[in-house]
mmCIF file of C-alpha atoms and ligand atoms in Angstrom:
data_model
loop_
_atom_site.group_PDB
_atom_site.id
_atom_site.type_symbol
_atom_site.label_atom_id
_atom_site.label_comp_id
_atom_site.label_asym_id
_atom_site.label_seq_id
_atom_site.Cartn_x
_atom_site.Cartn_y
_atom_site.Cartn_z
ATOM 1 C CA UNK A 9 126.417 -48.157 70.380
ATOM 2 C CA UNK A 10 126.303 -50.165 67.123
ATOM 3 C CA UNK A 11 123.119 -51.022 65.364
ATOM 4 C CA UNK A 12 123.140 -54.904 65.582
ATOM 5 C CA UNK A 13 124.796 -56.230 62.629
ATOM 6 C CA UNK A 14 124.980 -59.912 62.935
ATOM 7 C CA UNK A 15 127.467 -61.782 61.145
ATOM 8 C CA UNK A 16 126.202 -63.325 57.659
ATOM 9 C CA UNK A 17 125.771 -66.945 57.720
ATOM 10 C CA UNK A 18 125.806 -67.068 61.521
ATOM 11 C CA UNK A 19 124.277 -69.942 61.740
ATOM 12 C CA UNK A 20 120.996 -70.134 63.660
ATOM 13 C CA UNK A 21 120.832 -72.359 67.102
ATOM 14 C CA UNK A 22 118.601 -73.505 69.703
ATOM 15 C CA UNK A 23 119.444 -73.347 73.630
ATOM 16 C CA UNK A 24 120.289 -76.698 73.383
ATOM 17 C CA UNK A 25 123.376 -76.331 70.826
ATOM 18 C CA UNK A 26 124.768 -73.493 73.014
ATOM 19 C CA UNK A 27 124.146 -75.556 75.908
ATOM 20 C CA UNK A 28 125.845 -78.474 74.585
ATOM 21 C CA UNK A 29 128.811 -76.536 73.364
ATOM 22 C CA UNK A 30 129.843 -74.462 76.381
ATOM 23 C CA UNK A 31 127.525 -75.489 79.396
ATOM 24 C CA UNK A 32 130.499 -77.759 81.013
ATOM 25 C CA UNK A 33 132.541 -74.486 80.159
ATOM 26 C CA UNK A 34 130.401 -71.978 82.156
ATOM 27 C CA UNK A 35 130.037 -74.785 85.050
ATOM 28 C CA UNK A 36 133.069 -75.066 86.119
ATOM 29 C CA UNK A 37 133.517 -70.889 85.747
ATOM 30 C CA UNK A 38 130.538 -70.266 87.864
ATOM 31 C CA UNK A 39 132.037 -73.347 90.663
ATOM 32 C CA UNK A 40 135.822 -71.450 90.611
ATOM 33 C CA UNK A 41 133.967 -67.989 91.175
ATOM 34 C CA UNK A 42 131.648 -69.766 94.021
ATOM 35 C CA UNK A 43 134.749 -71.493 95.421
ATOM 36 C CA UNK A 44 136.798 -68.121 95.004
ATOM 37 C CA UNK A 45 134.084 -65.988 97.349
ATOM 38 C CA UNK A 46 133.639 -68.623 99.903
ATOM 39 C CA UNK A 47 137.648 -68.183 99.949
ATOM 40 C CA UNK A 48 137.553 -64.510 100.628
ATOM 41 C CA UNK A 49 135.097 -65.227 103.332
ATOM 42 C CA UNK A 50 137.403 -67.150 105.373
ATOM 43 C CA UNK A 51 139.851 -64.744 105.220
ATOM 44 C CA UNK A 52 139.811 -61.169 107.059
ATOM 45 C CA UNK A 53 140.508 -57.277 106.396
ATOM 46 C CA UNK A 54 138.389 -55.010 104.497
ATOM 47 C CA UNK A 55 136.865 -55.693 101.191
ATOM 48 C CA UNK A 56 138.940 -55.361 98.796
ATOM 49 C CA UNK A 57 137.445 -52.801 95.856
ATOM 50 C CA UNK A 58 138.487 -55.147 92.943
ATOM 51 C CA UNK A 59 136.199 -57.563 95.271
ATOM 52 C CA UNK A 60 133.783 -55.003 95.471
ATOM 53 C CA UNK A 61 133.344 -54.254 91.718
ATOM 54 C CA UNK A 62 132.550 -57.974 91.031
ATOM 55 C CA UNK A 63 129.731 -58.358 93.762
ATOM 56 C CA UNK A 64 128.471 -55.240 92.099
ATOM 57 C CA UNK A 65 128.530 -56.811 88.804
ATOM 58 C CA UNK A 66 126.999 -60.313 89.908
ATOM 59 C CA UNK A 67 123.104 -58.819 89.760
ATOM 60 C CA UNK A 68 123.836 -57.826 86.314
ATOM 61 C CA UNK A 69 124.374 -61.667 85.506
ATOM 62 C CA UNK A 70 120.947 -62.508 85.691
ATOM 63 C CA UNK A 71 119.490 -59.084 84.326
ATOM 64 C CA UNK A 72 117.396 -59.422 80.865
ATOM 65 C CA UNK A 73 119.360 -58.586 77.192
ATOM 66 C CA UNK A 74 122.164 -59.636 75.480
ATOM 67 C CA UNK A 75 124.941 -57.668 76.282
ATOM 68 C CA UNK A 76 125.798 -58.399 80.029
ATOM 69 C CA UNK A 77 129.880 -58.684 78.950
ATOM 70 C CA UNK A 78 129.716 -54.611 77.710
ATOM 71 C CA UNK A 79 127.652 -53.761 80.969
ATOM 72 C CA UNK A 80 129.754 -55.298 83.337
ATOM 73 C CA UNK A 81 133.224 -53.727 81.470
ATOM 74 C CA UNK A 82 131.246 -50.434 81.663
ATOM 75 C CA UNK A 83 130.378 -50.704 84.959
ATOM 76 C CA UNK A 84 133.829 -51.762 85.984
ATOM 77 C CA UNK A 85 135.388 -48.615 83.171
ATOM 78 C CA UNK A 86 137.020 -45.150 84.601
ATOM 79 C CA UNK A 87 133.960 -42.971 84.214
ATOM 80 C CA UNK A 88 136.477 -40.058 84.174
ATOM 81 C CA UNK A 89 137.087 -38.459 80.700
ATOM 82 C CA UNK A 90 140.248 -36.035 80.690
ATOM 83 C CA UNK A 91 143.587 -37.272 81.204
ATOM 84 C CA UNK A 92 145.205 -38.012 84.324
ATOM 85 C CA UNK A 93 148.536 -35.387 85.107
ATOM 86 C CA UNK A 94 150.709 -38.072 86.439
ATOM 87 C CA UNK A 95 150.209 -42.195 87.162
ATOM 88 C CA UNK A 96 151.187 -43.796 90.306
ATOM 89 C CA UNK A 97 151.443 -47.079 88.931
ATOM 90 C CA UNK A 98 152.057 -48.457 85.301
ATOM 91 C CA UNK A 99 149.396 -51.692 86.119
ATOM 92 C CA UNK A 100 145.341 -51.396 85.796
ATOM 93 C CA UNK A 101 143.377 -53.555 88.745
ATOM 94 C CA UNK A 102 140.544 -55.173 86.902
ATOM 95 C CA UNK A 103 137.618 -52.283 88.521
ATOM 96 C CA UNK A 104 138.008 -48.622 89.014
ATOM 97 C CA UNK A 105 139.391 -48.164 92.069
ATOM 98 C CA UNK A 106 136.310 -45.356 92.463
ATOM 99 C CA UNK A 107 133.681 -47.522 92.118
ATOM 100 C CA UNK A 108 131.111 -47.952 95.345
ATOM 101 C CA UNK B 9 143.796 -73.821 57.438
ATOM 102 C CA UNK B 10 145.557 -70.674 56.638
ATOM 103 C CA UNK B 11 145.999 -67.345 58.779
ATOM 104 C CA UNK B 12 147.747 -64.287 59.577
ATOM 105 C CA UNK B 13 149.120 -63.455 62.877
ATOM 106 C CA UNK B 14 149.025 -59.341 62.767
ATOM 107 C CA UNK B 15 149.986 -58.775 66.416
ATOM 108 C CA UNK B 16 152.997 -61.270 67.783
ATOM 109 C CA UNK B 17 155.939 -60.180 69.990
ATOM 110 C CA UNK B 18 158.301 -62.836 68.682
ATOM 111 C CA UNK B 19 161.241 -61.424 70.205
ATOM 112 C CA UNK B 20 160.070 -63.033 73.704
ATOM 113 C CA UNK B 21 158.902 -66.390 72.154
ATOM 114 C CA UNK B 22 160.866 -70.102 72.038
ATOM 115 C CA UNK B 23 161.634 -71.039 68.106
ATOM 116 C CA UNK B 24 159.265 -74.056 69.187
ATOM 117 C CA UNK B 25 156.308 -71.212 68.966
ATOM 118 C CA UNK B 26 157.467 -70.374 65.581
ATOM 119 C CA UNK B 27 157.667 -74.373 64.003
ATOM 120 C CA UNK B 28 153.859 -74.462 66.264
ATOM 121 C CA UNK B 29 152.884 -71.575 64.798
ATOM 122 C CA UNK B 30 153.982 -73.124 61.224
ATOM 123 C CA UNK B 31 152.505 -75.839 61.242
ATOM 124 C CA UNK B 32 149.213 -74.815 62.886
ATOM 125 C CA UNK B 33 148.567 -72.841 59.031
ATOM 126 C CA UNK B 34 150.475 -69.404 60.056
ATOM 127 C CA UNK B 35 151.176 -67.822 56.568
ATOM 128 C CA UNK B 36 152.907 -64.219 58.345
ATOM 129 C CA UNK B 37 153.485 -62.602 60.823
ATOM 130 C CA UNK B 38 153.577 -59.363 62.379
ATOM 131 C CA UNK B 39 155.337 -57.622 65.230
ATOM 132 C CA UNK B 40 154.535 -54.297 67.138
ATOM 133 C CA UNK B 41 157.275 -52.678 69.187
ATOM 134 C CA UNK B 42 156.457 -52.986 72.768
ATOM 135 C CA UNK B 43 157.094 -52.898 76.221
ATOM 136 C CA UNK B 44 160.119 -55.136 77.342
ATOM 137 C CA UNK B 45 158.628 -55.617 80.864
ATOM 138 C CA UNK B 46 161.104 -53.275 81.971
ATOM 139 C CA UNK B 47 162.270 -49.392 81.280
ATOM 140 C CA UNK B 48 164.561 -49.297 78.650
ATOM 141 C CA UNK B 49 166.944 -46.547 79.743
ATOM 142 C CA UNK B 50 168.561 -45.104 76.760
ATOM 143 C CA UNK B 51 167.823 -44.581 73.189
ATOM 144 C CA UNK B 52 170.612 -47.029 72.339
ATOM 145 C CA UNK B 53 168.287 -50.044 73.857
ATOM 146 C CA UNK B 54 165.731 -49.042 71.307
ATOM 147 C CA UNK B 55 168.509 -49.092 68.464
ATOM 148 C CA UNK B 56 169.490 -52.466 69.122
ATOM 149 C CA UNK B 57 165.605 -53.403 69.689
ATOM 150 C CA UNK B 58 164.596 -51.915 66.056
ATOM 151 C CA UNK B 59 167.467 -53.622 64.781
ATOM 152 C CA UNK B 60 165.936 -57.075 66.413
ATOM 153 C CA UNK B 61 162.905 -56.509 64.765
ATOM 154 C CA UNK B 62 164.120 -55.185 61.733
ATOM 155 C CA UNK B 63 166.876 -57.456 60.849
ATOM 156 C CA UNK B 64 167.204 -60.483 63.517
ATOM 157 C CA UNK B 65 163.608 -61.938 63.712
ATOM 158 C CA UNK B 66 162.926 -61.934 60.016
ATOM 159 C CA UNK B 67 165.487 -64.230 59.997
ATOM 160 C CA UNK B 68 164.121 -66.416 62.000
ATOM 161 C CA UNK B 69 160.971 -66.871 61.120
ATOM 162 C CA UNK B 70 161.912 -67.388 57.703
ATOM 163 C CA UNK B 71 163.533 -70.711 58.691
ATOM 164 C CA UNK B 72 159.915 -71.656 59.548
ATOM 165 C CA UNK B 73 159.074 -70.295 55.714
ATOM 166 C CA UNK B 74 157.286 -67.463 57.654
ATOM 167 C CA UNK B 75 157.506 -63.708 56.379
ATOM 168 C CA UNK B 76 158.283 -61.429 59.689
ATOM 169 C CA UNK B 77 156.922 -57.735 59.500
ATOM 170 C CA UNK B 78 157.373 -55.029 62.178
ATOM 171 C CA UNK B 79 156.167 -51.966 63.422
ATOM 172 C CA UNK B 80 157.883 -49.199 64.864
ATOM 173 C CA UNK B 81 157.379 -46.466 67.978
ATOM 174 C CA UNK B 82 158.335 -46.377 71.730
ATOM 175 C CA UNK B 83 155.374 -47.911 73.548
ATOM 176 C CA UNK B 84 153.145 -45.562 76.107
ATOM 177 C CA UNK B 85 154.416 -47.473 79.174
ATOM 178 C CA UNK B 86 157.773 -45.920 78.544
ATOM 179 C CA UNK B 87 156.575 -42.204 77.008
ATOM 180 C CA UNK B 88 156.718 -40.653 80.924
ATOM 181 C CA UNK B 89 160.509 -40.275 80.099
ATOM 182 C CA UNK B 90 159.647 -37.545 77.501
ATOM 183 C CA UNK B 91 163.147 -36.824 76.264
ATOM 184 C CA UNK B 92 164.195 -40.758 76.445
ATOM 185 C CA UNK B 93 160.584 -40.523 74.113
ATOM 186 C CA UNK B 94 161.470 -37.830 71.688
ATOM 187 C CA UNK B 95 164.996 -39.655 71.300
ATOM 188 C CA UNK B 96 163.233 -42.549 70.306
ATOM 189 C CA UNK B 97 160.951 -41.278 68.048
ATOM 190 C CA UNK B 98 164.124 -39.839 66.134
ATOM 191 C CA UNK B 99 165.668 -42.815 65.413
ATOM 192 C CA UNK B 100 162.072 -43.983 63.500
ATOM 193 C CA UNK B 101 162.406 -42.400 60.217
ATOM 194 C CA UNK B 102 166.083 -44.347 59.410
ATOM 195 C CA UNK B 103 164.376 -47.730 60.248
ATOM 196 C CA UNK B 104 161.529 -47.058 58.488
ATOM 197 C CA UNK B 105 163.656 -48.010 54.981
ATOM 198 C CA UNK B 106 163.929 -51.617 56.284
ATOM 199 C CA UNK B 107 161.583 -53.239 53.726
ATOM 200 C CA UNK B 108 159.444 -55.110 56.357
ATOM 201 C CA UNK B 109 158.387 -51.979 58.321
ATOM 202 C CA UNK B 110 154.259 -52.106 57.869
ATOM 203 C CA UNK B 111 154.163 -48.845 60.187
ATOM 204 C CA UNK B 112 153.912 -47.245 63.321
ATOM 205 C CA UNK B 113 152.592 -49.164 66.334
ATOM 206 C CA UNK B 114 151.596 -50.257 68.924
ATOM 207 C CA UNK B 115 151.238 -46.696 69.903
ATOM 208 C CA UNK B 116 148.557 -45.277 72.277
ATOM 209 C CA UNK B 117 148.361 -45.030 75.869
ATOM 210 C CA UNK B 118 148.135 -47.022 79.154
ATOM 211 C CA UNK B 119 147.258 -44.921 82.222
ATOM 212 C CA UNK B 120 145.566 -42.250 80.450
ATOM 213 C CA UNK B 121 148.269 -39.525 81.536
ATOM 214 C CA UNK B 122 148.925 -36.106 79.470
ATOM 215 C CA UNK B 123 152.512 -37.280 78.802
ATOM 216 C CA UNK B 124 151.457 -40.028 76.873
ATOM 217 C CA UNK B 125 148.716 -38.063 75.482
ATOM 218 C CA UNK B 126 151.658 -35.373 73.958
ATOM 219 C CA UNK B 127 154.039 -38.604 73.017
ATOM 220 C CA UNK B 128 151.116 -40.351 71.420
ATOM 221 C CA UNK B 129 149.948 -37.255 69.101
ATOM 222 C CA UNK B 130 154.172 -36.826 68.252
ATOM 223 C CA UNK B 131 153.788 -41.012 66.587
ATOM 224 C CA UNK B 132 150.700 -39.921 64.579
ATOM 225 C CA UNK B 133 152.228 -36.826 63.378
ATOM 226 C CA UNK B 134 154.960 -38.702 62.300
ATOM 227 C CA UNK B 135 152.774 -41.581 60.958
ATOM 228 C CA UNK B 136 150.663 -38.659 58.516
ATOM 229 C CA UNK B 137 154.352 -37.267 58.091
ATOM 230 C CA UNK B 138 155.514 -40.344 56.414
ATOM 231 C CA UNK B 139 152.207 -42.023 55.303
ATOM 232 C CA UNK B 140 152.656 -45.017 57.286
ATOM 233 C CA UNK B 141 150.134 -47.152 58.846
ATOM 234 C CA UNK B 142 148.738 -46.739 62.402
ATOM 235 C CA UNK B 143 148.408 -49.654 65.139
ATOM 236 C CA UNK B 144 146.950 -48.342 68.708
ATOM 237 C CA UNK B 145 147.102 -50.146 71.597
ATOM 238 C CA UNK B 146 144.176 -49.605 73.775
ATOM 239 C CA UNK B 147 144.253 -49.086 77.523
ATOM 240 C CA UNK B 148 144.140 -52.802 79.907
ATOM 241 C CA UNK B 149 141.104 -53.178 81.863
ATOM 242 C CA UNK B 150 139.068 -50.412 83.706
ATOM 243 C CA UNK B 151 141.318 -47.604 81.646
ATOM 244 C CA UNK B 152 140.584 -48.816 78.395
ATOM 245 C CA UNK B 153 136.860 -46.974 77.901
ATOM 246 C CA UNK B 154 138.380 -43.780 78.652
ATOM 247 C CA UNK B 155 141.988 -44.186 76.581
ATOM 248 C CA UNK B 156 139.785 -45.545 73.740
ATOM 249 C CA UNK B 157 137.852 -42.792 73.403
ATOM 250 C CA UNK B 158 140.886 -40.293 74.022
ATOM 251 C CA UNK B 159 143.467 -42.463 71.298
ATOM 252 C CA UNK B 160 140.256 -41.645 68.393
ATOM 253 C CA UNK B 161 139.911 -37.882 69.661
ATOM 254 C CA UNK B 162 143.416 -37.980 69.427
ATOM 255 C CA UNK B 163 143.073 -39.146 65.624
ATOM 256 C CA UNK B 164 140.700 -37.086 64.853
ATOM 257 C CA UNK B 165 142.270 -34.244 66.042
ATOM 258 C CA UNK B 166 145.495 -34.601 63.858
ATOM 259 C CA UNK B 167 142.687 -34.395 60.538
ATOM 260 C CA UNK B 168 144.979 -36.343 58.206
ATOM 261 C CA UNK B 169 144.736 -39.519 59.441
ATOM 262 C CA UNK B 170 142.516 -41.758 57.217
ATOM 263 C CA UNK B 171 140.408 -44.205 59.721
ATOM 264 C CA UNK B 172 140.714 -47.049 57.607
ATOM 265 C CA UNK B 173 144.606 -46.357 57.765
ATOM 266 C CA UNK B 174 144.702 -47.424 61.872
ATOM 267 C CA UNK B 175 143.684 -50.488 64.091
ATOM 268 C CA UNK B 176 142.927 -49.886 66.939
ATOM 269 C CA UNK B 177 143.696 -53.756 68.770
ATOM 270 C CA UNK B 178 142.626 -55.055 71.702
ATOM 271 C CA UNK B 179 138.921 -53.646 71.755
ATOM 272 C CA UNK B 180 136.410 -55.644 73.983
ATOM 273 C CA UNK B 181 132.481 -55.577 74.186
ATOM 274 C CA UNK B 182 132.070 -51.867 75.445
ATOM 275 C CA UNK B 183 134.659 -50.604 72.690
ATOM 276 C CA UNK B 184 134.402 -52.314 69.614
ATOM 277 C CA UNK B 185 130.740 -50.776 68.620
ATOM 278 C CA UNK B 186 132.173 -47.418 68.756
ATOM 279 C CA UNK B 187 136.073 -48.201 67.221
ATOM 280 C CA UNK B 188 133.827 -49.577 64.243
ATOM 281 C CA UNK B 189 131.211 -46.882 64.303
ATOM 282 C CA UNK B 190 134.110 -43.993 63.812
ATOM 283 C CA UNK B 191 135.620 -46.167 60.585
ATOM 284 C CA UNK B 192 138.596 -47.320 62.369
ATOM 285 C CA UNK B 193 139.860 -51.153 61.814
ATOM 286 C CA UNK B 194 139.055 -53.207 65.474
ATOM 287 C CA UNK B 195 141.576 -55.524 66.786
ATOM 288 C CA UNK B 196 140.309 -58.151 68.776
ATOM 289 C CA UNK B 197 143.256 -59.951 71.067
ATOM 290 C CA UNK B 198 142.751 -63.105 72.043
ATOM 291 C CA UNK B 199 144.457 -63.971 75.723
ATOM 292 C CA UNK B 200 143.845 -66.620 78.467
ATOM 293 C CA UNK B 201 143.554 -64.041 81.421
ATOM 294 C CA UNK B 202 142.496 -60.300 80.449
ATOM 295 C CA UNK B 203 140.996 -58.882 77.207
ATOM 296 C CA UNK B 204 138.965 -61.248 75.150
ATOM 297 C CA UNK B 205 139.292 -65.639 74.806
ATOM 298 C CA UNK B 206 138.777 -67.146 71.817
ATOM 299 C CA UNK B 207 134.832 -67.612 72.559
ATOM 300 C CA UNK B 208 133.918 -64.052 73.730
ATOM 301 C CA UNK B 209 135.952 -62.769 70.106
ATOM 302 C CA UNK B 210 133.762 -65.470 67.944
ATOM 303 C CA UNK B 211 130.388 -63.711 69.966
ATOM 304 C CA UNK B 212 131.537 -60.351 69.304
ATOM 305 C CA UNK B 213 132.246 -61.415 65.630
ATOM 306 C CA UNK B 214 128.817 -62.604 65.545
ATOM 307 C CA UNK B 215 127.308 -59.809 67.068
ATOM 308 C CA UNK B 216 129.664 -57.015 65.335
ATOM 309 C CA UNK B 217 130.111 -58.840 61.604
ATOM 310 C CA UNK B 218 132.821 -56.066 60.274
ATOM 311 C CA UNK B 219 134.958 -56.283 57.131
ATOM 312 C CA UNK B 220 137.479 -53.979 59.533
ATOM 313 C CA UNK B 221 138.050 -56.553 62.073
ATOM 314 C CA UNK B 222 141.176 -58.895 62.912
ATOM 315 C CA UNK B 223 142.090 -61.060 65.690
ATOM 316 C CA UNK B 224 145.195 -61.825 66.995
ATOM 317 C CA UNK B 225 147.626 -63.185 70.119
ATOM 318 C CA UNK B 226 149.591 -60.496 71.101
ATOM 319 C CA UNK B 227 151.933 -63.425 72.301
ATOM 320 C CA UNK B 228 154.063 -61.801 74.258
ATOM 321 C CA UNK B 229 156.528 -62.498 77.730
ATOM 322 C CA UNK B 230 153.485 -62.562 79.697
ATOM 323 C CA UNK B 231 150.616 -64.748 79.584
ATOM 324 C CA UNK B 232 149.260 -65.749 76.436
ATOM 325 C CA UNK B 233 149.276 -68.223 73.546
ATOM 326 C CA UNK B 234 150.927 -68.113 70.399
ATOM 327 C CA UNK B 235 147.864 -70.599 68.819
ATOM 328 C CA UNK B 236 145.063 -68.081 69.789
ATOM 329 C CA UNK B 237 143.794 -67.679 66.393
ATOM 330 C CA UNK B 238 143.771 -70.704 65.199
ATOM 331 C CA UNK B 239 141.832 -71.908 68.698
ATOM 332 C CA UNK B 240 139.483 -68.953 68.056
ATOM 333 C CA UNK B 241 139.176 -70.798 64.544
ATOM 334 C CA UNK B 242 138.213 -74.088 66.202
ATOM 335 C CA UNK B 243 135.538 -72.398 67.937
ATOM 336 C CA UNK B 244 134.284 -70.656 64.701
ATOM 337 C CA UNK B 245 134.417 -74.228 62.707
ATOM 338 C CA UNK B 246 132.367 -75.979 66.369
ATOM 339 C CA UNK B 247 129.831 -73.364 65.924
ATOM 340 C CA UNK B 248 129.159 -74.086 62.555
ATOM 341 C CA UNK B 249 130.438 -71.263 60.645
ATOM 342 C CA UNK B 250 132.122 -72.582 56.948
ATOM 343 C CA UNK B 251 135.715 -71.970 55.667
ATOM 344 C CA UNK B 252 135.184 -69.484 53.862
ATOM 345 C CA UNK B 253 133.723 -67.437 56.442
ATOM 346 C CA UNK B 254 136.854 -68.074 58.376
ATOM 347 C CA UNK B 255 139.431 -67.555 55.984
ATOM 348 C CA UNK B 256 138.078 -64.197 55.124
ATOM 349 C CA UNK B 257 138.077 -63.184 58.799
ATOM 350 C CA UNK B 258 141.561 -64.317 60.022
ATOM 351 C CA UNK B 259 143.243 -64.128 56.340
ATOM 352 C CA UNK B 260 141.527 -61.849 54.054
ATOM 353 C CA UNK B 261 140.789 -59.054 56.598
ATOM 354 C CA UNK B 262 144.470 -58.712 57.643
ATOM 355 C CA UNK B 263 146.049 -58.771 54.051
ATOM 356 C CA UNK B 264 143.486 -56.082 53.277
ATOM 357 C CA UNK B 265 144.212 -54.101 55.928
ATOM 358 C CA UNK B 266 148.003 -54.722 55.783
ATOM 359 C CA UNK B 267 148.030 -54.251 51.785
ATOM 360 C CA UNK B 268 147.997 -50.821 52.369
ATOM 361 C CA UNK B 269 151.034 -50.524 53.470
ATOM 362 C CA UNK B 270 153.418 -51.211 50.003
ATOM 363 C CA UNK B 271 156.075 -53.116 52.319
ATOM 364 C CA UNK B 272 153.040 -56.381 52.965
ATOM 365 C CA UNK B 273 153.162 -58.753 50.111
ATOM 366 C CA UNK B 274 150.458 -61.538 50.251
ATOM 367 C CA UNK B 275 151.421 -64.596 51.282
ATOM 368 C CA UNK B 276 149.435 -65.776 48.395
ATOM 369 C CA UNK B 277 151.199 -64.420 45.977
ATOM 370 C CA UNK B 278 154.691 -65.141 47.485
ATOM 371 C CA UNK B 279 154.362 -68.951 47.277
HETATM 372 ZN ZN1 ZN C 309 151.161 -55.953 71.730
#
């Protein structure tokens, strides 16, 4: 990974500036993903494993460090490295399909 | 305020996006071929398409005052067809004289699969073959690690292609550290649903401060918005960042990188 190279003239802020500027934003995200599992628990089958990747992600939400977005796009990457022979579908899902 | 939009698929946009687009400070844009949401079938549907973008949607953006450029390939959702591919990539070289051709792009790959692996090295060959520019596409979602890493072995491999010669778009947070690391230019594409919104690109600006970065749209036939940049802009100017800052990121960066190719004139200097 990169060596941190933070943007010059970045200005500096306190947790109340970032609060004020996207708290409200992050509320209602955190309220639709709350509303969205209570959703899925109403309904019945198996779990689906795009479902699956995102519970596995949630404990990373309140793990220490600043990079939570890269470890929750790794976690939810294709850990395989040579190319595929042939695709079954043109689309991605969102979490490799692999992941337990 | 002024900007460039480097990655716009006006072909599937209203002229209302262009007069938005206008009047929101666009000073150019430019337009990878892409995917059509459907298989094209013959080489003749490419024909007509490089004609589109060659001829057809210059012309309309410049009743909006707004220079159109293009780039040139068939995309990696439609390189399984290898012979409808290698078809394709014949017809290049004759649309490559139209004077608004920047280079060749958005080429890369989407599932990861050998095919487009094979088509993929053919576009850089003939990239280094004609000394044209390079725009990748990266992977969506949980392939885009993996087809990352591939597209810049893939580079690599072909040893003439300079790194500051290719952007490779549509990086996110586990990419764009190692796309910058390796010399490429990063594209960071701004969309409502997947890849990165307007606040995650201004954090990853923060984080990843790069002379070899660029945002854009990708406004498309999906969804998207047209006004991405200058939103991401918004959030820049909230969080306290001055003009200048932001005119060097989302003007200066993209003529630099574009001014390599001899067909991009500045905006700047056209008016
Ligand atoms: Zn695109």
């Amino acid at each position: 990974m990169s060596d941190p190279n933070p943007l010059a003239g970045t200005p500096r802020r306190t947790r109340d500036q970032v609060a004020d500027l996207h708290f409200m934003d992050a509320r209602y995200k955190l309220l639709d993903l709350a509303a969205f599992l209570d959703r899925l628990e109403k309904a019945s089958g198996p779990e689906d494993h795009r479902v699956r990747g995102l519970r596995a992600a949630l404990p990373l939400l309140l793990s220490a460090g600043d990079d939570r977005v890269a470890q929750i796009l790794h976690l939810w990457s294709d850990p395989s490295v040579a190319p595929i022979e042939k695709a079954d579908t043109k689309a991605a899902s969102g979490v490799w399909p692999g992941l337990k | 305020m002024r900007y460039i939009e480097p990655h716009g698929h006006m072909v599937s946009r209203t002229t209302d996006d262009y007069q938005a687009m206008a009047l929101a400070g666009c000073a150019a844009i430019c337009e990878p071929a892409f995917w059509a949401g459907f298989d094209r079938k013959t080489a003749d549907g490419f024909y007509d398409y490089f004609c589109q973008l060659t001829q057809h949607e210059p012309k309309r953006a410049a009743k909006y005052g707004l220079p159109h450029y293009c780039w040139l390939c068939i995309n990696p959702k439609e390189s399984e067809d290898m012979k409808l591919a290698d078809d394709v990539l014949a017809l290049i070289p004759e649309f490559m004289k139209a004077k608004t051709v920047l280079g060749i792009g958005e080429i890369g790959l989407n599932k990861n699969t050998r095919n487009e692996m094979r088509i993929l090295e053919k576009h850089v060959e003939l990239a280094v073959k004609h000394d044209q520019l390079i725009l990748v596409h990266t992977p969506h979602l949980e392939d885009k690690r993996k087809g990352t890493r591939l597209i810049m072995d893939v580079l690599k491999a072909a040893g003439k292609v300079k790194p500051e010669r290719v952007i490779i778009d549509h990086v996110e947070e586990h990419t764009i550290g190692e796309v910058l690391d390796q010399g490429f230019w990063a594209g960071i594409t701004l969309y409502p649903e997947s890849k990165a919104t307007p606040v995650r690109a201004v954090d990853m600006l923060e984080n990843f401060a790069s002379q070899r970065v660029w945002l854009n749209s990708a406004c498309d036939w999906g969804h998207s918005d047209p006004l991405a940049v200058p939103k991401a802009m918004q959030e820049m100017r909230r969080r306290g960042h001055s003009a200048a800052a932001i005119d060097s990121l989302v003007y200066g960066n993209p003529v630099r990188f574009l001014s390599q190719s001899p067909n991009f004139k500045d905006p700047q200097a056209l008016r």
